[in-house]
JSON list of C-alpha atoms in Angstrom, two decimals:
[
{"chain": "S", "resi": 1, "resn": "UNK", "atom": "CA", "xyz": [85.33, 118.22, 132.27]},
{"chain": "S", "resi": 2, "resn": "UNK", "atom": "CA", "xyz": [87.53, 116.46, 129.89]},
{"chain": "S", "resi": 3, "resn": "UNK", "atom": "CA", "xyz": [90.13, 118.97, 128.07]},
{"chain": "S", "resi": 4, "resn": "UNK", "atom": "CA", "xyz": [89.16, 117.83, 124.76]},
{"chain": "S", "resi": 5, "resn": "UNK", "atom": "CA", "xyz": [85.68, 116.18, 124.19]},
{"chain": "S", "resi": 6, "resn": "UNK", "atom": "CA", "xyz": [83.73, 114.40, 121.29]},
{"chain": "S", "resi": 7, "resn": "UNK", "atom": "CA", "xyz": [80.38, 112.81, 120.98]},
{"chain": "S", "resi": 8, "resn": "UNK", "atom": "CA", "xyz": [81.59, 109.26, 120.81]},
{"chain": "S", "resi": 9, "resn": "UNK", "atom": "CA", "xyz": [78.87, 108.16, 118.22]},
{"chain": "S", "resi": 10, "resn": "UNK", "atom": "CA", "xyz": [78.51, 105.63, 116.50]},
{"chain": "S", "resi": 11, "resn": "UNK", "atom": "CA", "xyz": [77.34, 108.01, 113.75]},
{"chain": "S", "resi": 12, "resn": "UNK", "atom": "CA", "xyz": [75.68, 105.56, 111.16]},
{"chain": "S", "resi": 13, "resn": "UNK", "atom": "CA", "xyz": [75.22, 107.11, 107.72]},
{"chain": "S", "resi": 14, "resn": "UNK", "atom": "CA", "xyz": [74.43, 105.62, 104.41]},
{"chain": "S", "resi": 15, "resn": "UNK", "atom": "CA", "xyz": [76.79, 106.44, 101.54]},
{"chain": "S", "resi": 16, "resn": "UNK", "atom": "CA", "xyz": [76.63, 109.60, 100.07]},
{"chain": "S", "resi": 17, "resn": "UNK", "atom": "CA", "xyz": [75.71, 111.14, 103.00]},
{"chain": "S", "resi": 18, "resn": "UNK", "atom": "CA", "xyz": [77.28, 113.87, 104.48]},
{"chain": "S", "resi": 19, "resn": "UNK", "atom": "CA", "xyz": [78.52, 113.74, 108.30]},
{"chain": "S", "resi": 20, "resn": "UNK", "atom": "CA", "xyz": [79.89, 116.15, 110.28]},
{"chain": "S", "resi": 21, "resn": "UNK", "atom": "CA", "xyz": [81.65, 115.91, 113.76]},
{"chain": "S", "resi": 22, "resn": "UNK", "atom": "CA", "xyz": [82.17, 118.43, 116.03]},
{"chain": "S", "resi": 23, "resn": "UNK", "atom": "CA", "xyz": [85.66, 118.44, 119.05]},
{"chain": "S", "resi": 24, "resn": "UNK", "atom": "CA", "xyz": [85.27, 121.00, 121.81]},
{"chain": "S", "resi": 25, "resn": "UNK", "atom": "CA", "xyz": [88.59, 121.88, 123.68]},
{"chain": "S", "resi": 26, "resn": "UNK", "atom": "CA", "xyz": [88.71, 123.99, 126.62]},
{"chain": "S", "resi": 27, "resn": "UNK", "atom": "CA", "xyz": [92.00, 125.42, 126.76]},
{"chain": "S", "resi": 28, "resn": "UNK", "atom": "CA", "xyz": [91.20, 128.95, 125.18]},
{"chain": "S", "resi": 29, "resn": "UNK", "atom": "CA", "xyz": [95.38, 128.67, 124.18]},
{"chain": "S", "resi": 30, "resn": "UNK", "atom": "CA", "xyz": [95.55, 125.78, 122.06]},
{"chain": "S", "resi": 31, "resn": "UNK", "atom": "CA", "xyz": [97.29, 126.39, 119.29]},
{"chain": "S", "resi": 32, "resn": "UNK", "atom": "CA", "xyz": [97.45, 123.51, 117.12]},
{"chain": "S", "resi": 33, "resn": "UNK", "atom": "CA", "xyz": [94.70, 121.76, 115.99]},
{"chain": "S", "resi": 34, "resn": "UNK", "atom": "CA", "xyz": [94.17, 118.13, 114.26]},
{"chain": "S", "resi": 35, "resn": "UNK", "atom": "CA", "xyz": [92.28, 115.42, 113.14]},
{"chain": "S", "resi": 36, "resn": "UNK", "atom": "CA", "xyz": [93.40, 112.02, 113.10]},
{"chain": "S", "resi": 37, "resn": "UNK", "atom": "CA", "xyz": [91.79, 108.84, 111.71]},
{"chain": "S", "resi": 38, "resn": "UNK", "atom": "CA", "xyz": [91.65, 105.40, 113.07]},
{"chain": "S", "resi": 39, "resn": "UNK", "atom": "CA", "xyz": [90.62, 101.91, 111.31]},
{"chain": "S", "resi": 40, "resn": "UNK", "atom": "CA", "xyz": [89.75, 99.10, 113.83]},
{"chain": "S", "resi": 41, "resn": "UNK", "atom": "CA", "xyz": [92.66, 97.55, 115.59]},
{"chain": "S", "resi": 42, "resn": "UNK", "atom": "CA", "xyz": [95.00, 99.76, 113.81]},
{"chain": "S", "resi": 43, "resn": "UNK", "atom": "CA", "xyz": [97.18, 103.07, 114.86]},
{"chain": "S", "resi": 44, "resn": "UNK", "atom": "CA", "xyz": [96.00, 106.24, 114.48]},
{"chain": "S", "resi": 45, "resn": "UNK", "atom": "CA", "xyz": [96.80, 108.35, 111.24]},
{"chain": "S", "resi": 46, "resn": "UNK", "atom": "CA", "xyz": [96.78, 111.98, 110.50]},
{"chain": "S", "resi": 47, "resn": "UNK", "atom": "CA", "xyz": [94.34, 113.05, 108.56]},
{"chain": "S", "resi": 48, "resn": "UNK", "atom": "CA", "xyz": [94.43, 117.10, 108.32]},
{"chain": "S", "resi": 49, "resn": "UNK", "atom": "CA", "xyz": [95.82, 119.34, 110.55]},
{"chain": "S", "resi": 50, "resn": "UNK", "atom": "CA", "xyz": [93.16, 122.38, 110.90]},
{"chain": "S", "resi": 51, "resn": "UNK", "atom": "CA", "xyz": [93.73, 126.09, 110.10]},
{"chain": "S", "resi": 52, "resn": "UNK", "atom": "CA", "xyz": [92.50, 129.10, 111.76]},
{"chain": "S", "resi": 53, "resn": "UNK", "atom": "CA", "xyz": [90.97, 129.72, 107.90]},
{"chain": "S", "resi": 54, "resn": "UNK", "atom": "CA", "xyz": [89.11, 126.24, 107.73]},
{"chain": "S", "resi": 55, "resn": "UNK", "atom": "CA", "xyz": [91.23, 124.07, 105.05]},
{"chain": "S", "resi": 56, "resn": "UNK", "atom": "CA", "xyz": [89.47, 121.04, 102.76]},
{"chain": "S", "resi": 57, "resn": "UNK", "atom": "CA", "xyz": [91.27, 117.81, 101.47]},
{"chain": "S", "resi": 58, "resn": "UNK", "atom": "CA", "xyz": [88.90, 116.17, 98.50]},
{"chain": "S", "resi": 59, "resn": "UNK", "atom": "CA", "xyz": [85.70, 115.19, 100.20]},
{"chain": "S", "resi": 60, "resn": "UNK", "atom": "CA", "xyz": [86.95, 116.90, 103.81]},
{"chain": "S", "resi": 61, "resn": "UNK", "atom": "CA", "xyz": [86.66, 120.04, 104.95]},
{"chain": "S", "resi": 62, "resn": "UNK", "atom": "CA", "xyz": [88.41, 121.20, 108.77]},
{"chain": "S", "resi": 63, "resn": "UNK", "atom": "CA", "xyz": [87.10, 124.13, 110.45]},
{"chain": "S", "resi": 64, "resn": "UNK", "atom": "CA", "xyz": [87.72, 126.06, 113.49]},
{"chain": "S", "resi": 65, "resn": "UNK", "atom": "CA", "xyz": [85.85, 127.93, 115.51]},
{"chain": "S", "resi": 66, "resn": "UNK", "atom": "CA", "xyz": [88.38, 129.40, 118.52]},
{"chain": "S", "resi": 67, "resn": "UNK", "atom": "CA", "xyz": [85.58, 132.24, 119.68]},
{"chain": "S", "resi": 68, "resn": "UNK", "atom": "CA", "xyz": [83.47, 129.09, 120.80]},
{"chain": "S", "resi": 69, "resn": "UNK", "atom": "CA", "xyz": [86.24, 126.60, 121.06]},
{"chain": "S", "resi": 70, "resn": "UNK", "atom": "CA", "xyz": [85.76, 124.00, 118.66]},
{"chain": "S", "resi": 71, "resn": "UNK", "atom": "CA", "xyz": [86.77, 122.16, 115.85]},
{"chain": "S", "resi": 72, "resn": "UNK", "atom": "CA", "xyz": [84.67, 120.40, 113.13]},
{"chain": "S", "resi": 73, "resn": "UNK", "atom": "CA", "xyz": [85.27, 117.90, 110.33]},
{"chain": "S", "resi": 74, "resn": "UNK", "atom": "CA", "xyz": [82.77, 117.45, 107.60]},
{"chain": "S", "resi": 75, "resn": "UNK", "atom": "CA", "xyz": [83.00, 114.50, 105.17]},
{"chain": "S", "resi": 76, "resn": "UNK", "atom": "CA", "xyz": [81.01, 114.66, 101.99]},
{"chain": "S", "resi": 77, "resn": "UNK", "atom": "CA", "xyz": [79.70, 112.03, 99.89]},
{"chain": "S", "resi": 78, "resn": "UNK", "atom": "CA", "xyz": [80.75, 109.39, 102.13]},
{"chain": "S", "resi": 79, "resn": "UNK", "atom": "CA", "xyz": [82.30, 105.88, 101.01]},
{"chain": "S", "resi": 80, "resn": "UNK", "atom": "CA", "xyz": [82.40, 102.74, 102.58]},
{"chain": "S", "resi": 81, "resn": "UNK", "atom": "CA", "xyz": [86.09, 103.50, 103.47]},
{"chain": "S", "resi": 82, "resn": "UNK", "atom": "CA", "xyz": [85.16, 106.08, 105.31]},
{"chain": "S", "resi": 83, "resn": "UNK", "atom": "CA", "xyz": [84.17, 103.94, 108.38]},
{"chain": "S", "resi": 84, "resn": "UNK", "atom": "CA", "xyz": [86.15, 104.34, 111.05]},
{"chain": "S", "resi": 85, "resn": "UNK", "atom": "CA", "xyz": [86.92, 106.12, 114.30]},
{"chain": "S", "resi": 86, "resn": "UNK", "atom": "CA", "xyz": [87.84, 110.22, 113.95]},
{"chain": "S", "resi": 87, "resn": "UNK", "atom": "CA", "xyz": [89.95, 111.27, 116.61]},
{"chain": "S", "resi": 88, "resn": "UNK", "atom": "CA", "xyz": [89.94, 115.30, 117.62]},
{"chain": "S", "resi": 89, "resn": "UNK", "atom": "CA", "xyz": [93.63, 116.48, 118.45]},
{"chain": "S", "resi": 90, "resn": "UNK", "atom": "CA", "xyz": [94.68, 119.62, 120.38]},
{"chain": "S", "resi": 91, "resn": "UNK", "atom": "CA", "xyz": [97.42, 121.31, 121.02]},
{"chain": "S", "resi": 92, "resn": "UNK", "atom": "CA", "xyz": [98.67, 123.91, 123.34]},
{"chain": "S", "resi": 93, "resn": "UNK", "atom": "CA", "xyz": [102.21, 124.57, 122.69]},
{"chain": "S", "resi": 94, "resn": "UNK", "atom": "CA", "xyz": [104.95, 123.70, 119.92]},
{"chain": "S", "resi": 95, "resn": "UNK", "atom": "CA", "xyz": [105.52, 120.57, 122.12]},
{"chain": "S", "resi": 96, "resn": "UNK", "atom": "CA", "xyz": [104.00, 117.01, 121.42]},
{"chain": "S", "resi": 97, "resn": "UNK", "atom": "CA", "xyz": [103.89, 116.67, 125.16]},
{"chain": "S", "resi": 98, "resn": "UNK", "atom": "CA", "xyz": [101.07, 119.19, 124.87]},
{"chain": "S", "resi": 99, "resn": "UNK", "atom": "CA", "xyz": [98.73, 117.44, 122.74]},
{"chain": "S", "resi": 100, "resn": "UNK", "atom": "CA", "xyz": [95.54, 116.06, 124.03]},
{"chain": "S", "resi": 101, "resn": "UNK", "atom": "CA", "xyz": [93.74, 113.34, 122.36]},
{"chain": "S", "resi": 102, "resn": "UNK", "atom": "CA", "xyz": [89.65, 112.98, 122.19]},
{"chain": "S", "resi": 103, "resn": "UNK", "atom": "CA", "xyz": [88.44, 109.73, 122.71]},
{"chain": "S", "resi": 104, "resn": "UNK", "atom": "CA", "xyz": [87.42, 109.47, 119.09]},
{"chain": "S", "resi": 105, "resn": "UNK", "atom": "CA", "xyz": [83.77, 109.49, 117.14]},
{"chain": "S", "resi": 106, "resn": "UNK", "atom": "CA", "xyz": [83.21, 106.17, 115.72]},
{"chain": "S", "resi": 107, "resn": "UNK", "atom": "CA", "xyz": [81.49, 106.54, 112.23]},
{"chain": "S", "resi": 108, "resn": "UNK", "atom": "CA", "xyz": [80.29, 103.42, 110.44]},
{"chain": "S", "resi": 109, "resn": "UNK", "atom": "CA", "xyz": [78.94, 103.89, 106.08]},
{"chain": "S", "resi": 110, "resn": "UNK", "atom": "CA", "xyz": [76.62, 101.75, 105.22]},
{"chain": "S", "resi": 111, "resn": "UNK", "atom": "CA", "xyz": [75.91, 100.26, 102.02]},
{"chain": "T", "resi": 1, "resn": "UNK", "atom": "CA", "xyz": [105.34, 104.26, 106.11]},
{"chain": "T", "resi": 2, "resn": "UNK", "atom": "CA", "xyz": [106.77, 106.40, 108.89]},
{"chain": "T", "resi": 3, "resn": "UNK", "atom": "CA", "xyz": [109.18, 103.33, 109.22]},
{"chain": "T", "resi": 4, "resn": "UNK", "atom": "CA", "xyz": [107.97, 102.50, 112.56]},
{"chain": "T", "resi": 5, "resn": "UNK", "atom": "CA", "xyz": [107.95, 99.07, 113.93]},
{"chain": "T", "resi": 6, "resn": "UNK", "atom": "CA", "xyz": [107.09, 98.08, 117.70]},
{"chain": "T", "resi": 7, "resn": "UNK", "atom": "CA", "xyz": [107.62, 94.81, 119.24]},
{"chain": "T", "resi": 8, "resn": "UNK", "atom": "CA", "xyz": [106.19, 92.68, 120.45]},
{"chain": "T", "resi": 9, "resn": "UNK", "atom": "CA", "xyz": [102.86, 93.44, 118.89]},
{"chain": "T", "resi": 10, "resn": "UNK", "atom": "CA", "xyz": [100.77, 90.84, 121.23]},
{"chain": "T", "resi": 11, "resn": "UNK", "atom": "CA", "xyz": [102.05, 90.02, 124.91]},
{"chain": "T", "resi": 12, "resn": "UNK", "atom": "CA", "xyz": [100.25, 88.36, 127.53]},
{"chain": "T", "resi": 13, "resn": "UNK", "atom": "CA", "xyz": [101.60, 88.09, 130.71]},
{"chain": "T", "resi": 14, "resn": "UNK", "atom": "CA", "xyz": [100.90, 87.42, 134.91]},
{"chain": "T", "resi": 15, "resn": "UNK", "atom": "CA", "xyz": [101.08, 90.59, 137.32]},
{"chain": "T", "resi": 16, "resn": "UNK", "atom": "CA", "xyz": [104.40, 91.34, 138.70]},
{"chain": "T", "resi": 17, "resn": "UNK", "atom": "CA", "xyz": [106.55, 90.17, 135.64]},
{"chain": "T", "resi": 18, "resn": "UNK", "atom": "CA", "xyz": [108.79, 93.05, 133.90]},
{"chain": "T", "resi": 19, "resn": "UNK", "atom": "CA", "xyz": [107.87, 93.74, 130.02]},
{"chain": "T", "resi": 20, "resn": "UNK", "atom": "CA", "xyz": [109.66, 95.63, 127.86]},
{"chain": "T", "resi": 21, "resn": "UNK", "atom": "CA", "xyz": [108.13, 96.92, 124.81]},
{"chain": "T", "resi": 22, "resn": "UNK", "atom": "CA", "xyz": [110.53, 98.20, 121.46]},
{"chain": "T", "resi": 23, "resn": "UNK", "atom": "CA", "xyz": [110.00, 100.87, 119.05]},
{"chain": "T", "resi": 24, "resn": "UNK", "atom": "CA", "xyz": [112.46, 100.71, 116.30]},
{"chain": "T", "resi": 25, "resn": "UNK", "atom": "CA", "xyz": [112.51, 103.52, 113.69]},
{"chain": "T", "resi": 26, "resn": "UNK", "atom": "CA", "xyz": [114.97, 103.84, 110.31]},
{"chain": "T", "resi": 27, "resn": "UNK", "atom": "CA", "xyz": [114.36, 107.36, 109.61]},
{"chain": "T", "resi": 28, "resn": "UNK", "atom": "CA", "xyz": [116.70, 108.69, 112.19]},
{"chain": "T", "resi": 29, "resn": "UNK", "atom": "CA", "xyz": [113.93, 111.41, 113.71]},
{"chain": "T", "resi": 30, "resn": "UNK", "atom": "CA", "xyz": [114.81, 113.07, 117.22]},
{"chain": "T", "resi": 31, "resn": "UNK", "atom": "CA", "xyz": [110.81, 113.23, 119.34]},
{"chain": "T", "resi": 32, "resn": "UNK", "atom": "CA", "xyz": [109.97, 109.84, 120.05]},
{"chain": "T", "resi": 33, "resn": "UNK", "atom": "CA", "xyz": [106.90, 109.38, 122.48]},
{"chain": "T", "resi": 34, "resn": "UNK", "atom": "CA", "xyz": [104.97, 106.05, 124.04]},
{"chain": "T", "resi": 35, "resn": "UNK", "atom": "CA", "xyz": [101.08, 106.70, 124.20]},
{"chain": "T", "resi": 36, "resn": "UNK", "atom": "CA", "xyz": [98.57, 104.12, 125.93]},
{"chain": "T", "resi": 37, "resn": "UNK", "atom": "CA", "xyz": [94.69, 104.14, 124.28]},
{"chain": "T", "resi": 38, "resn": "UNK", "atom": "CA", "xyz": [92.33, 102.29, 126.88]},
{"chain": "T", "resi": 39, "resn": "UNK", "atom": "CA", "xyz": [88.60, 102.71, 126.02]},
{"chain": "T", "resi": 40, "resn": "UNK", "atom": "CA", "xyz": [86.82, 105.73, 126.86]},
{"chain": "T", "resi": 41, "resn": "UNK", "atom": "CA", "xyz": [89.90, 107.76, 127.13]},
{"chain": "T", "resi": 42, "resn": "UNK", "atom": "CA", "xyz": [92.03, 109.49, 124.31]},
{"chain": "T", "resi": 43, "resn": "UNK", "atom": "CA", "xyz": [95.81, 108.35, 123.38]},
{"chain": "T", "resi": 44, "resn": "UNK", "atom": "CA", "xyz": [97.58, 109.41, 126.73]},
{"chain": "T", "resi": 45, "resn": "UNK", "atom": "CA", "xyz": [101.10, 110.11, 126.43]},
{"chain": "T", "resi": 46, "resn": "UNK", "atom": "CA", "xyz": [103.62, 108.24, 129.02]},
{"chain": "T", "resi": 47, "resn": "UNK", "atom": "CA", "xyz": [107.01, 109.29, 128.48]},
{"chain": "T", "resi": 48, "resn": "UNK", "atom": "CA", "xyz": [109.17, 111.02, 125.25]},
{"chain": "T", "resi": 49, "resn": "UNK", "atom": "CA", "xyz": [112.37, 111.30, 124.19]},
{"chain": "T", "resi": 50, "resn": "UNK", "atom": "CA", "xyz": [113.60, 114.43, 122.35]},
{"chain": "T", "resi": 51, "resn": "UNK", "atom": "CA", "xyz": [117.45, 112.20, 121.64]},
{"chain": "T", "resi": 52, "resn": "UNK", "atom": "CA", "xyz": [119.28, 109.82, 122.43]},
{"chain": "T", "resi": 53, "resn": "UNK", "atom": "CA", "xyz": [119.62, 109.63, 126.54]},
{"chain": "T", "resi": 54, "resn": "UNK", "atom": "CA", "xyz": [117.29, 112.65, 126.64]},
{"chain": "T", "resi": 55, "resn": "UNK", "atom": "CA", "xyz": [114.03, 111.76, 128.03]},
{"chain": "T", "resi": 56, "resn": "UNK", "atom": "CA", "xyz": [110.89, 113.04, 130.04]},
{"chain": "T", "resi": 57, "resn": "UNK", "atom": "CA", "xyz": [107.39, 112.26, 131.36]},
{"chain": "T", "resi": 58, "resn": "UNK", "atom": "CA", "xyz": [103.91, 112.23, 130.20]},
{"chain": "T", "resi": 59, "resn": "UNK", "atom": "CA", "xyz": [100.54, 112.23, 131.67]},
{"chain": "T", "resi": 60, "resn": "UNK", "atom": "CA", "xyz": [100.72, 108.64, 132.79]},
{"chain": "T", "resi": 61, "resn": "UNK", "atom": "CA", "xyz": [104.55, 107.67, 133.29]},
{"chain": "T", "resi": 62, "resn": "UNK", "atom": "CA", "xyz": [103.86, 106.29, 136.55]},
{"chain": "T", "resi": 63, "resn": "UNK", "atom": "CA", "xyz": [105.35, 102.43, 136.90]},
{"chain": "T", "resi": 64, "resn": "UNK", "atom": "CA", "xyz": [107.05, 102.90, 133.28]},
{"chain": "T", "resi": 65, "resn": "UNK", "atom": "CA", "xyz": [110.42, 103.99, 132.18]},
{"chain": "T", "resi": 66, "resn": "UNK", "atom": "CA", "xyz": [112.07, 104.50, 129.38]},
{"chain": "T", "resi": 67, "resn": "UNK", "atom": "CA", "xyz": [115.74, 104.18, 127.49]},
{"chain": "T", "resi": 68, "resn": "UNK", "atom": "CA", "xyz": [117.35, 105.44, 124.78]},
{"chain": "T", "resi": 69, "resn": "UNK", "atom": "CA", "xyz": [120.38, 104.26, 123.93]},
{"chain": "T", "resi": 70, "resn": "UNK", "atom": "CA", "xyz": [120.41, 104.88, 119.85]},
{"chain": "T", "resi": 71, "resn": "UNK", "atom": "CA", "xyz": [118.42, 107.38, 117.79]},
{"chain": "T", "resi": 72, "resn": "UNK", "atom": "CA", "xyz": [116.60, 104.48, 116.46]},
{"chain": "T", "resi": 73, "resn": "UNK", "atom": "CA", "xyz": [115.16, 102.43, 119.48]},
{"chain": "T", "resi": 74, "resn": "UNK", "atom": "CA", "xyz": [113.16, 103.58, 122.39]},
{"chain": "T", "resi": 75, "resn": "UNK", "atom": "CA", "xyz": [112.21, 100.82, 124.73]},
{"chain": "T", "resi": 76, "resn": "UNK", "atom": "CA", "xyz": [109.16, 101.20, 127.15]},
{"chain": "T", "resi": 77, "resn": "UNK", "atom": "CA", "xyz": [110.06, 98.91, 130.16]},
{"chain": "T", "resi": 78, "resn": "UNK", "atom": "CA", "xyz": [107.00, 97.73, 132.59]},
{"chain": "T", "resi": 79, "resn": "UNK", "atom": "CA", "xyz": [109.15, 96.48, 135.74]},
{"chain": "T", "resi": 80, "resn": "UNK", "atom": "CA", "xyz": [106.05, 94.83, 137.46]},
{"chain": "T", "resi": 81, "resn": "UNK", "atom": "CA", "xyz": [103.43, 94.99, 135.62]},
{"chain": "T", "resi": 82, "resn": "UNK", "atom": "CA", "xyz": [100.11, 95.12, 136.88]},
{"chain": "T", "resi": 83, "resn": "UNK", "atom": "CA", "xyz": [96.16, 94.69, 135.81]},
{"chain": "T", "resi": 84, "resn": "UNK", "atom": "CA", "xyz": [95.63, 98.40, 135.25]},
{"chain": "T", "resi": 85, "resn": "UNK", "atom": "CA", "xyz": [98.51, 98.88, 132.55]},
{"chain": "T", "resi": 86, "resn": "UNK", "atom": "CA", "xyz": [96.05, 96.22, 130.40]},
{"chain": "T", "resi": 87, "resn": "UNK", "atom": "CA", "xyz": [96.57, 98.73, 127.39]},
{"chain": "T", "resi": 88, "resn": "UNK", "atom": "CA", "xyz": [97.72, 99.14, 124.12]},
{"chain": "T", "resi": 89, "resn": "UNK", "atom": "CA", "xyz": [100.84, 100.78, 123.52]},
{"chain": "T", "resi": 90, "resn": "UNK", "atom": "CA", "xyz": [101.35, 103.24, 120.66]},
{"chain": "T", "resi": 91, "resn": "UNK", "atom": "CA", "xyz": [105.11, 104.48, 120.01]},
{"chain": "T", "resi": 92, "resn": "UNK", "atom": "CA", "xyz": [105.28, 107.28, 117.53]},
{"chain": "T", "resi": 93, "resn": "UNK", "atom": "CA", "xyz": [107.60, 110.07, 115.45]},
{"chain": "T", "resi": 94, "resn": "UNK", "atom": "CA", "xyz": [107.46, 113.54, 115.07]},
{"chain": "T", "resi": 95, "resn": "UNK", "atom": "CA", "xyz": [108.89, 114.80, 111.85]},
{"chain": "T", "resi": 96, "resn": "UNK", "atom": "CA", "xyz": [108.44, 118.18, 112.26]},
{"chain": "T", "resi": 97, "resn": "UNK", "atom": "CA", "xyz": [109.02, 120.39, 115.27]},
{"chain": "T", "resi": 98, "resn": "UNK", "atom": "CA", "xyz": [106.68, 123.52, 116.71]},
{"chain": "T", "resi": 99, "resn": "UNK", "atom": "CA", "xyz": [102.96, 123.98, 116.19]},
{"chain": "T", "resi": 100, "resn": "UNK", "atom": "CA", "xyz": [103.44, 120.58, 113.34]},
{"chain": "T", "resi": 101, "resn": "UNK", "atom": "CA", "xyz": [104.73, 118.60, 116.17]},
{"chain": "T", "resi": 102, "resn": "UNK", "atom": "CA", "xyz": [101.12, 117.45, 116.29]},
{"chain": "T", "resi": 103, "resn": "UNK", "atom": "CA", "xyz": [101.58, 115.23, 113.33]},
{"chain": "T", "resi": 104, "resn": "UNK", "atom": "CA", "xyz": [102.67, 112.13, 114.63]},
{"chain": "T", "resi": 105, "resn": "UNK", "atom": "CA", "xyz": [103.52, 109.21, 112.89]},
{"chain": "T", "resi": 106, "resn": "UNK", "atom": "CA", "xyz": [102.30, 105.78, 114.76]},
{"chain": "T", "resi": 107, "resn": "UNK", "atom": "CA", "xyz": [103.35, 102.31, 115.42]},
{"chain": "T", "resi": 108, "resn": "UNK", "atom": "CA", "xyz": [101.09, 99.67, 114.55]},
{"chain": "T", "resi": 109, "resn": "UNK", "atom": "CA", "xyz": [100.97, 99.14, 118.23]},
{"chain": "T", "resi": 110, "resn": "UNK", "atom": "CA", "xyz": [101.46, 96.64, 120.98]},
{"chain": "T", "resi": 111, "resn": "UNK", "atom": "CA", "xyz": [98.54, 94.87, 122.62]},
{"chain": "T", "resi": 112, "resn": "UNK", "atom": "CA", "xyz": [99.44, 93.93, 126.32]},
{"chain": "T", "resi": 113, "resn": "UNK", "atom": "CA", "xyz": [97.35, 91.68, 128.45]},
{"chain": "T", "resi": 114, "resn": "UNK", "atom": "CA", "xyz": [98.52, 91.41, 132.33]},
{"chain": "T", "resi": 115, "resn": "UNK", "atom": "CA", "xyz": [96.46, 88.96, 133.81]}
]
């Protein structure tokens, strides 16, 4: 069982749709939770980190769930720009050495 | 802009030959890590650096090192490369330390081919 797992998609949604993805982790000490977002052929960039309380961004909205071990992201109204992979990040210490990536959920808008 | 750049972005080349892949950042931070992304797995970390001379592994550090010599460059050396390290490279920053270590700052990356 991979430490950190996501449904790898593609999620295909038209715009103005909402979408939500869900990251299970099974290290019941992470302590550090993020989501990062990553364009085709580009790096990776943060897009939220995610609070025990659940914490929104415009149209995005992070929660967690540590009783059942996951992590969501939830993306209203979506745009065009929105296309692109989401990857889950977890963490189990203060230490980058500790984070484990997800493979990613691709998510393609369509017009 | 994290001020990262990694060179070279694009490198073919046959098995057995050394590469050595640069990461060059101008805003003088301390963590600096190497990641590889194949498909199907998630960013795997090979080695970091926490200063200059100060280094460690990751999950995957095996036939890689590392060297830092100056705050500002950390080099990722292949010294025979082989089919399997096919990858591309991330570097990245940390600008924050405990439980915000997790926000990283990437490279645009460097696509290796070993044929």
């Amino acid at each position: 069982r991979k430490e950190v797992e996501q449904d790898p998609g593609p999620f295909n949604v038209p715009e103005g749709a909402t979408v939500a993805f869900n990251c299970t982790y099974s290290n019941s000490a992470s302590q550090s939770f993020f989501w990062y977002r990553q364009d085709c052929r580009k790096e990776p960039k943060l897009l939220m980190s995610v609070y025990s309380s659940g914490n929104e961004d415009g149209r995005f909205t992070a929660q967690l769930n540590r009783a059942s071990q996951y992590i969501s992201l939830l993306i209203r109204d979506s745009k065009l720009s929105d296309s692109a992979t989401y990857l889950c990040v977890v963490g189990s210490s203060g230490s980058a050495r500790q984070l484990t990536f997800g493979s990613g959920t691709q998510l393609t808008v369509l017009p | 802009d994290a001020g990262i750049t990694q060179s070279p972005r694009h490198k073919v080349t046959e098995t057995g030959t050394p590469v050595t892949l640069r990461c060059h950042q101008t805003e003088n931070h301390r963590y600096m890590y190497w990641y590889r992304q194949d498909p199907g797995h998630g960013l795997r970390l090979i080695h970091y650096s926490y200063g200059v001379k100060d280094t460690d592994k990751g999950e995957v550090s095996d036939g890689y090192s590392v060297s830092r010599s100056k705050t500002e460059d950390f080099l990722l050396t292949l010294e025979s490369a082989t089919s399997s390290q096919t990858s591309v490279y991330f570097c990245a920053i940390s600008r924050w330390t405990g439980l915000n270590t997790g926000e990283l700052f990437f490279g645009e990356g460097s696509r290796l081919t070993v044929l």
